[in-house]
XYZ file of C-alpha atoms in Angstrom:
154
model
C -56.782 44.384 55.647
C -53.757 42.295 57.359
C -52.062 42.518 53.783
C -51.828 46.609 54.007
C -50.834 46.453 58.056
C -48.286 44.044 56.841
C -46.956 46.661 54.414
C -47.042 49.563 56.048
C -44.927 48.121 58.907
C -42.523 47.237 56.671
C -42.348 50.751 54.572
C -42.735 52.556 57.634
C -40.308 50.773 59.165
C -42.350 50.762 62.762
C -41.157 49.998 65.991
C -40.499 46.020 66.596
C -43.055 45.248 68.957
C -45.730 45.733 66.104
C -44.477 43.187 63.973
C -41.846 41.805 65.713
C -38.788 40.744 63.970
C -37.985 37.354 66.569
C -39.120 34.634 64.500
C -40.933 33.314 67.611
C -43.067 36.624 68.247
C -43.826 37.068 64.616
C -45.018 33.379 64.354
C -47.481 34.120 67.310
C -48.389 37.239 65.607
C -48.945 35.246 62.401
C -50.651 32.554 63.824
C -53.478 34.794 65.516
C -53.705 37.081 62.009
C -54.440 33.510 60.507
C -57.089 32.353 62.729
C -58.825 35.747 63.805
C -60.718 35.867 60.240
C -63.538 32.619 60.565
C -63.094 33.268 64.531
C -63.077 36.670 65.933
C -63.729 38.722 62.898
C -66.663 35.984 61.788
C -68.331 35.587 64.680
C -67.969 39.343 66.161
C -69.489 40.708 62.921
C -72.014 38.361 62.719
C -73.367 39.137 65.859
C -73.307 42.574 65.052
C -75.395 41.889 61.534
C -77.393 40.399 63.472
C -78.018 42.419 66.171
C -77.694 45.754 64.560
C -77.794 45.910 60.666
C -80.515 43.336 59.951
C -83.016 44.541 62.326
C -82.159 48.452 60.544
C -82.411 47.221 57.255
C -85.934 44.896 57.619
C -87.087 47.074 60.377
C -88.304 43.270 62.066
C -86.954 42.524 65.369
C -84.647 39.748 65.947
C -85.300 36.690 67.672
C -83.933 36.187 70.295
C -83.271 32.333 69.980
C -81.366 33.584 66.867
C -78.933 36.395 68.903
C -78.670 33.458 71.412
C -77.194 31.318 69.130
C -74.962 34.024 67.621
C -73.643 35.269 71.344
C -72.794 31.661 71.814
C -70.689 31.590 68.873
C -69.003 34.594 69.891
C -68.257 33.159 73.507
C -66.510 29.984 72.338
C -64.311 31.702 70.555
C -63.922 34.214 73.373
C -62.696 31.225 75.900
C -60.251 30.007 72.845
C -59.042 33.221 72.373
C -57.937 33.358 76.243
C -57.183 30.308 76.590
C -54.824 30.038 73.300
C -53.809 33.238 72.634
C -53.526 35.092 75.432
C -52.798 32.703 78.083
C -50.975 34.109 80.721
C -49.205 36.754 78.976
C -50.051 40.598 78.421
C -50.251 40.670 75.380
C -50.799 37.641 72.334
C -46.979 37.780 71.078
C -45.700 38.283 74.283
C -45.026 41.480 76.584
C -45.313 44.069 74.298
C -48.278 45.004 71.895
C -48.429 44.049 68.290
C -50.667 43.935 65.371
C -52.605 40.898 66.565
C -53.530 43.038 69.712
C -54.834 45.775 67.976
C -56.519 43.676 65.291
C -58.271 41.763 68.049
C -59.144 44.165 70.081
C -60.709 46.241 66.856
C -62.431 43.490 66.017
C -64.317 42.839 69.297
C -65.338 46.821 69.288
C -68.206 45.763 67.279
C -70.027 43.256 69.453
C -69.359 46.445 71.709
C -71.010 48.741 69.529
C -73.871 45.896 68.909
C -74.454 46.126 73.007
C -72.691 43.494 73.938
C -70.155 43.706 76.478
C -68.191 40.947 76.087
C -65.527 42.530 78.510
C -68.184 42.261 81.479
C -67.575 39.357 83.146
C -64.023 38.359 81.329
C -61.885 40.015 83.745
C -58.452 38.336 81.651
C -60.250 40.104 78.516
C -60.710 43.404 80.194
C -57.170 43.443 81.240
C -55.886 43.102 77.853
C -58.371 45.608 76.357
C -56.847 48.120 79.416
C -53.550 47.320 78.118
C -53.979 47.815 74.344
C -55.863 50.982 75.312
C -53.040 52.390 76.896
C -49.937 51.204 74.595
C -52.014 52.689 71.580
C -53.541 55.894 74.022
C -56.614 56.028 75.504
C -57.946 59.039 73.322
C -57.049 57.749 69.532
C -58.536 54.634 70.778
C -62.135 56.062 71.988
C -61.719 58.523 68.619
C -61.050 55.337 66.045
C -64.383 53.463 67.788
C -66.416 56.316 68.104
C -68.939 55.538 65.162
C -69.384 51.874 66.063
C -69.637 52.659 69.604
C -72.322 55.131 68.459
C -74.105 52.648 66.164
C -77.231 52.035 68.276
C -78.004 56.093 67.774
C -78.642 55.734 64.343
């Protein structure tokens, strides 16, 4: 939950960047935790119900005017997300990674994991996934995404 990243970057007393302490940064950072939840985290995990979990737990394939519908969901908020929150920058608060980086990109792991690649043919997108990769380490992030990346084996 963003209430338990909160806290632990405050007991843990992590480095800056992750919840950065200019007013400016941390309002960006804010501002994307705020929105993410009806945008990102809604429509990402409704494409993956839909996709993935309701077809495994009727055993009924899903219509595909239904998944077309949900990808289009997905994509609007896709262009916002460039468009608002990323913009021009390399990261959302700025030039460094924060929280709102790695709760984004987290978030869009399960349209991944659904078999969508939503990073195809956003090359903005995939440059910002290549960054958070990196500033968080290529190997914890393939280990942490693992099982949803894996999802489709079950």
């Amino acid at each position: 939950s963003i209430a338990i990243l909160l806290y632990l970057t405050r007991k843990f007393k992590t480095p800056d960047h992750w919840y950065p302490s200019d007013l400016q940064k941390r309002a960006r950072v804010d501002e994307y935790l705020s929105w993410q939840h009806v945008n990102i985290r809604g429509k990402g995990s409704k494409l993956f119900l839909t996709k993935v979990l309701l077809p495994l737990l009727t055993g009924q394939p899903l219509s595909p005017k239904k998944l077309e519908g949900v990808t289009e969901e997905l994509n609007v908020v896709l262009k916002q997300f460039e468009e608002k929150f990323l913009q021009d920058k390399p990261f959302i608060a700025g030039s460094e990674v924060s929280l709102a980086d790695l709760v984004a990109l987290v978030e869009l792991m399960q349209p991944v994991g659904a078999g969508y690649n939503l990073f195809e043919e956003r090359p903005k997108l995939a440059e910002w996934r290549r960054r958070v990769e990196e500033a968080v380490g290529k190997q914890l992030f393939q280990e942490a995404h693992e099982g949803i990346l894996n999802i489709q084996n079950l």
